[in-house]
Short mmCIF file of C-alpha atoms in Angstrom, two decimals:
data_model
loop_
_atom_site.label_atom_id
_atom_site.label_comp_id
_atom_site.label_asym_id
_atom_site.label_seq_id
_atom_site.Cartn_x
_atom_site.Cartn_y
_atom_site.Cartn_z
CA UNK A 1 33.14 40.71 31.55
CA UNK A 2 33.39 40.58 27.67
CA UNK A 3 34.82 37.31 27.71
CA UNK A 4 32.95 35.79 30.59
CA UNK A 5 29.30 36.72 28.29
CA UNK A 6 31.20 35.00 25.28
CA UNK A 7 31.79 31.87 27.08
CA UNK A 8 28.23 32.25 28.60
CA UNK A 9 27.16 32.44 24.82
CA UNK A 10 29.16 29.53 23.55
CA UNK A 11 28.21 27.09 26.40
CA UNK A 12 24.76 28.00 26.24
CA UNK A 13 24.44 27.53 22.95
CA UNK A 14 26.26 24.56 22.86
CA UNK A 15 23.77 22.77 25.08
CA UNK A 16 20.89 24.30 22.89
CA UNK A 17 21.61 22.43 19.81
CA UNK A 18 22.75 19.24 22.04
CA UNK A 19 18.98 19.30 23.75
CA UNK A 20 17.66 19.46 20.05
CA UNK A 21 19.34 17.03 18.55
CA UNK A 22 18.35 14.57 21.21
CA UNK A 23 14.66 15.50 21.09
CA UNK A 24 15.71 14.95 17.71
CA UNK A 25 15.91 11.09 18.07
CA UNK A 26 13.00 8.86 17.73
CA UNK A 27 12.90 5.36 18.50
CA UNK A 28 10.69 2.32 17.42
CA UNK A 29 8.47 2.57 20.15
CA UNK A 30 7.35 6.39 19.15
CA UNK A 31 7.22 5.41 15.78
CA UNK A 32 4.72 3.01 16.40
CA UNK A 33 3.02 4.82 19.06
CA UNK A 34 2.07 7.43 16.51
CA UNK A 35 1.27 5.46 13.46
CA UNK A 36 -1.27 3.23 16.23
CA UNK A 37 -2.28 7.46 17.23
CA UNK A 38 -3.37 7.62 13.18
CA UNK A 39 -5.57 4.45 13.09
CA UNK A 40 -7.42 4.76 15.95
CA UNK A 41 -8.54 8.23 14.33
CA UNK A 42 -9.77 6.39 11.46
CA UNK A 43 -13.18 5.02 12.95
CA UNK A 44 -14.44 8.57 14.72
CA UNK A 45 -12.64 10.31 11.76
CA UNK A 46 -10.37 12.02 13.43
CA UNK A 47 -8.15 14.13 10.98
CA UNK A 48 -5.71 15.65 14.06
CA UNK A 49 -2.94 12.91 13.74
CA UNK A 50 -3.07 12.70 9.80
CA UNK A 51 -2.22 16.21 9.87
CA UNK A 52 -0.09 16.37 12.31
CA UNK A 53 2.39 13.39 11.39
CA UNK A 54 1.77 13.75 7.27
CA UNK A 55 4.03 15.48 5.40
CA UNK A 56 2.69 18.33 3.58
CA UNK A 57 4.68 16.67 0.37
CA UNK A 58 3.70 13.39 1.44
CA UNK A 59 3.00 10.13 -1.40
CA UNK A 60 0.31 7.98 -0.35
CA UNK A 61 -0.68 4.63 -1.90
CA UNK A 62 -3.01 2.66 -0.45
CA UNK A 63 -4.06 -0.95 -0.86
CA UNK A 64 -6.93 0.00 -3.42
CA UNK A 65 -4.02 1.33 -5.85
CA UNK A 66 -4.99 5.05 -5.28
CA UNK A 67 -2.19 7.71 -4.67
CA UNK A 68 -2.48 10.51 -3.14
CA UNK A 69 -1.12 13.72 -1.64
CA UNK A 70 -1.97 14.95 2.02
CA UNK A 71 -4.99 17.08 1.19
CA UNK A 72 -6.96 14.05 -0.53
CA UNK A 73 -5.74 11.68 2.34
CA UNK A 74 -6.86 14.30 5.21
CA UNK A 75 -9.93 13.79 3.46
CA UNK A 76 -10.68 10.59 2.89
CA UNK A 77 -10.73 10.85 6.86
CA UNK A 78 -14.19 10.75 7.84
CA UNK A 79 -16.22 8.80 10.27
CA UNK A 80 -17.37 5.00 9.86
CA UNK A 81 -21.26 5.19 9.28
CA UNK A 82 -23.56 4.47 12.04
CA UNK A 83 -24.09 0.93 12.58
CA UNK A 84 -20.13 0.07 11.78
CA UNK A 85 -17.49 -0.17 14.27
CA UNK A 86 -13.89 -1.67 14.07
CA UNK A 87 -10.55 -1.45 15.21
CA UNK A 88 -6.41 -1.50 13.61
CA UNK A 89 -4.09 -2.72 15.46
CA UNK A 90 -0.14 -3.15 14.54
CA UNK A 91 1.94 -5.92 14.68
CA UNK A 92 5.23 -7.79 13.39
CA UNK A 93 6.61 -4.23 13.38
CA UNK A 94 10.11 -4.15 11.88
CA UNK A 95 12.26 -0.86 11.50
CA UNK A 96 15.02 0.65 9.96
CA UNK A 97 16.04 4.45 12.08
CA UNK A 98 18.82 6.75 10.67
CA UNK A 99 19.70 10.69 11.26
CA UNK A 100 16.92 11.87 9.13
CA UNK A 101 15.02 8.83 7.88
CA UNK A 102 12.98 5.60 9.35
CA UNK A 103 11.20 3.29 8.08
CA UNK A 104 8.78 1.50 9.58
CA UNK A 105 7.37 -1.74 8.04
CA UNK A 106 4.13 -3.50 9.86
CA UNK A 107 1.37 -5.43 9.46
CA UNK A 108 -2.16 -3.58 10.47
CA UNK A 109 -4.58 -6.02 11.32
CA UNK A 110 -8.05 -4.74 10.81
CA UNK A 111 -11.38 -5.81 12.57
CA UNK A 112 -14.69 -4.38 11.79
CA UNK A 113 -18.38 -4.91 12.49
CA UNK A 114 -21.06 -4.31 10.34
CA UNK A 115 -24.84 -3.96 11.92
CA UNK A 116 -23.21 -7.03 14.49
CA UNK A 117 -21.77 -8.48 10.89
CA UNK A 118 -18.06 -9.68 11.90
CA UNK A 119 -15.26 -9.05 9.39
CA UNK A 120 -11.45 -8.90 9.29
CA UNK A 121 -8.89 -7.94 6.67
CA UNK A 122 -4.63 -7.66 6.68
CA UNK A 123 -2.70 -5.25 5.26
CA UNK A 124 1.54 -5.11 4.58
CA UNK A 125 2.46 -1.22 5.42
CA UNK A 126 5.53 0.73 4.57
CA UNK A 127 6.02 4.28 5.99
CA UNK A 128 9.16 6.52 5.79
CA UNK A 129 9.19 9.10 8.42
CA UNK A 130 11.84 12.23 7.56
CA UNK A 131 13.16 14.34 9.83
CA UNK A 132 13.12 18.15 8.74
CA UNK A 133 13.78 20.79 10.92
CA UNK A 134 13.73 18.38 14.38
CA UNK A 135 10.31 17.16 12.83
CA UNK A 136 9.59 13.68 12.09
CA UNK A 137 6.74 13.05 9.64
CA UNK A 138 5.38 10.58 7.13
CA UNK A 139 7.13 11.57 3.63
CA UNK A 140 5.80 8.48 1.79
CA UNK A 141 3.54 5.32 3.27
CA UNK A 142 2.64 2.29 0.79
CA UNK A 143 -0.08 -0.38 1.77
CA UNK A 144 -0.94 -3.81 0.04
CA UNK A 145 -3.48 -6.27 1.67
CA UNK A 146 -2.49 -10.12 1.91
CA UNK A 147 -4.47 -12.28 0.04
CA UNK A 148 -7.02 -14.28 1.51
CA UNK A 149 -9.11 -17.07 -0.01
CA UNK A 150 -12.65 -17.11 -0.16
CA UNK A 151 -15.02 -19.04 2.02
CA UNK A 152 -15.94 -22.22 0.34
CA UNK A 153 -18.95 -22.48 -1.19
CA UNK A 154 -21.48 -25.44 -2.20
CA UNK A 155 -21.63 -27.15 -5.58
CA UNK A 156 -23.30 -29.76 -7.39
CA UNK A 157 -21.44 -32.94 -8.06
CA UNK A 158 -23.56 -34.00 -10.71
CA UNK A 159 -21.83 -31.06 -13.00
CA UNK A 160 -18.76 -32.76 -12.03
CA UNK A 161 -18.62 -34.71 -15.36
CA UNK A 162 -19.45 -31.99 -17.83
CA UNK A 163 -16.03 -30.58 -16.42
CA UNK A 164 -13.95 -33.36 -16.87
CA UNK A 165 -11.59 -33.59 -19.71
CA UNK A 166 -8.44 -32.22 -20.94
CA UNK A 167 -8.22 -28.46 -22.02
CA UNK A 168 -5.65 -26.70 -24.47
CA UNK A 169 -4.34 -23.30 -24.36
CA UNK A 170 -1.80 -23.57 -27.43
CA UNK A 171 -0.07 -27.01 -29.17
CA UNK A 172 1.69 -28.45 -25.91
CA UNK A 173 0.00 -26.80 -23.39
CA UNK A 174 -2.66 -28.80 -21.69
CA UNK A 175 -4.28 -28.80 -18.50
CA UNK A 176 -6.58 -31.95 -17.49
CA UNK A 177 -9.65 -32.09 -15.01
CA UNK A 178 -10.49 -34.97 -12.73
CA UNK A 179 -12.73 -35.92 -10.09
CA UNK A 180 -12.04 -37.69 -6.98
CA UNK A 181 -14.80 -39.04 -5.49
CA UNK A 182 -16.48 -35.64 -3.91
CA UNK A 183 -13.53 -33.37 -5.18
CA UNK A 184 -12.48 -31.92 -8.39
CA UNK A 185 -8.96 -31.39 -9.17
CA UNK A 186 -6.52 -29.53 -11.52
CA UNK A 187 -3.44 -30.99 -13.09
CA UNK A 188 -0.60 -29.57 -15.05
CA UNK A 189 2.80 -30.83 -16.35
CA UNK A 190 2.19 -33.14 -13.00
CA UNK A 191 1.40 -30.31 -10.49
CA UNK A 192 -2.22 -31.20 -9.22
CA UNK A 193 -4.39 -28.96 -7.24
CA UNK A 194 -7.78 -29.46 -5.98
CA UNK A 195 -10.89 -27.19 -6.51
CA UNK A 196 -12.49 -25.61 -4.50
CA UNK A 197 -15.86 -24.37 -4.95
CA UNK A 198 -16.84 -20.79 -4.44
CA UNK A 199 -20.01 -20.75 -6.46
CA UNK A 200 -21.68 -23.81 -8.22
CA UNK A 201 -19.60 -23.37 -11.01
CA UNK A 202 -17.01 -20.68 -9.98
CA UNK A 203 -13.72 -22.10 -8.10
CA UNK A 204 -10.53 -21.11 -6.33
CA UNK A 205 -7.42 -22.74 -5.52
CA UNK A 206 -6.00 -22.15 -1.73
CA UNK A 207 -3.34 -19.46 -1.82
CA UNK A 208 -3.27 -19.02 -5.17
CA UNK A 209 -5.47 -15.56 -6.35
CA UNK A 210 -7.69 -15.59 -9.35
CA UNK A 211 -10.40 -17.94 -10.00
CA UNK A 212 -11.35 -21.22 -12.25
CA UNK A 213 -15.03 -20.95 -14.17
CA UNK A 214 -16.08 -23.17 -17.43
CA UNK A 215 -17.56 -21.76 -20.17
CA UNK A 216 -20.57 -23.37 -21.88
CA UNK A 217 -22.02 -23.28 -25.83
CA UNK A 218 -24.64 -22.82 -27.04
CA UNK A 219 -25.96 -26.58 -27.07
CA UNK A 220 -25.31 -26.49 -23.43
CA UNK A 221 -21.91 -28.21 -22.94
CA UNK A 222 -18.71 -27.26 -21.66
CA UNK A 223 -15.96 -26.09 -24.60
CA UNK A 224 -13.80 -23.91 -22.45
CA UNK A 225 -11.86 -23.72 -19.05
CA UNK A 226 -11.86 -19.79 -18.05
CA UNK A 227 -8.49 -19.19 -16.26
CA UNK A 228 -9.96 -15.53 -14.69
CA UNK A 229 -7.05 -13.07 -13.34
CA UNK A 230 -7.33 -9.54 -12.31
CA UNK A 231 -10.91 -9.75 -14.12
CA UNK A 232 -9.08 -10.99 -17.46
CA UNK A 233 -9.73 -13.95 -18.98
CA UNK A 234 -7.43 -16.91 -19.95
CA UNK A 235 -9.16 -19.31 -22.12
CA UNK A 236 -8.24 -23.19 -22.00
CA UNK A 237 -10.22 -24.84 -25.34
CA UNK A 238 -11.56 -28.22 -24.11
CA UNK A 239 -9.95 -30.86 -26.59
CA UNK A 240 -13.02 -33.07 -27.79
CA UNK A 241 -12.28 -36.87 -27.40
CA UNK A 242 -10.11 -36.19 -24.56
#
């Protein structure tokens, strides 16, 4: 009888840690199933999931550049102010799923609504689920958004040739405005790009962040291009004559 409980033991046992280990294993399809669980929480502010699929160590960096651990991200959960509704939805999902570790990569494609005001934003996410004691939670999630351009704005042509000119950032380095007919364009060692206006004297170029502005004296005329990144300043010198 001895032996017959010790066998009993072993075998039983034997299948316990074999039916853990295979509740264990996670797949894709729950990964994603839970992280789409977390942002539909976001609009009613629904803290249950964060909680529940956070790591109580967890890193989190989101797209604004702010880390933080689990109790300032629980609470930064809160619900979307009357008169705003919206939505986050996942795709182009890609994954990488070990013993202990996954990562999921996806994009999270936001809509929103704002008193019937339509907007939409995309964001690049990167979460790495562990897997501690059969548990599988967020240990560390990083978000960017994707750049987008603005919309294009209205400007006055007849400005057009108080822009126009060459403009020097150091002996060598020149960059040279033009207009052609409606458009205004920038060219550098041969590389031209057009303008495009987001203000009346404030203008982007398409895919490229940061922003083009020209910088007038005293007396009313242009002396400076104003290459404007991460809200600091590059300044071109317009070259007079040119």
């Amino acid at each position: 009888m001895k032996f017959l409980a010790i066998l009993l033991i072993f075998f039983c046992g034997s299948n316990v840690i074999s039916a853990g280990e295979t509740d264990a294993v996670i797949t894709e399809t729950e990964l994603v199933g839970r992280t789409q669980q977390l942002y539909d929480a976001v609009v009613p502010g629904n803290q249950a999931p964060w909680k529940k699929y956070f790591a109580d160590d967890c890193i989190f960096a989101d797209e604004k550049g702010r880390t933080m651990d689990k109790r300032k991200l629980v609470a930064d959960i809160t619900p979307m102010p009357a008169g705003y509704s919206g939505a986050i939805k996942i795709e182009q999902v890609q994954s990488r799923i070990y013993d202990n570790v996954a990562i999921l990569s996806y994009d999270a494609n936001e809509t929103e609504t704002i008193f019937g005001q339509n907007l939409s934003a995309r964001y690049h996410v990167t979460d790495t689920w562990l897997r501690r004691d059969g548990n599988w939670q967020i240990i560390a999630s990083q978000a960017h958004r994707y750049y987008e351009d603005p919309a294009v704005g209205k400007t006055d042509s007849k400005k057009f040739p108080d822009f126009i000119g060459a403009y020097e950032l150091a002996p060598g380095q020149t960059r040279t405005i033009t207009v052609e007919g409606d458009s205004l364009f920038i060219e550098r060692s041969g590389k031209k790009d057009q303008l495009f206006p987001e203000a009346s004297e404030l203008f982007f170029r398409k895919g490229i962040e940061g922003r083009i502005l020209f910088r007038y004296d005293k007396n009313g005329k242009v002396n400076a291009l104003i290459d404007r990144r991460n809200n600091e300043d590059v300044v071109w010198r317009k070259v007079a004559g040119k």
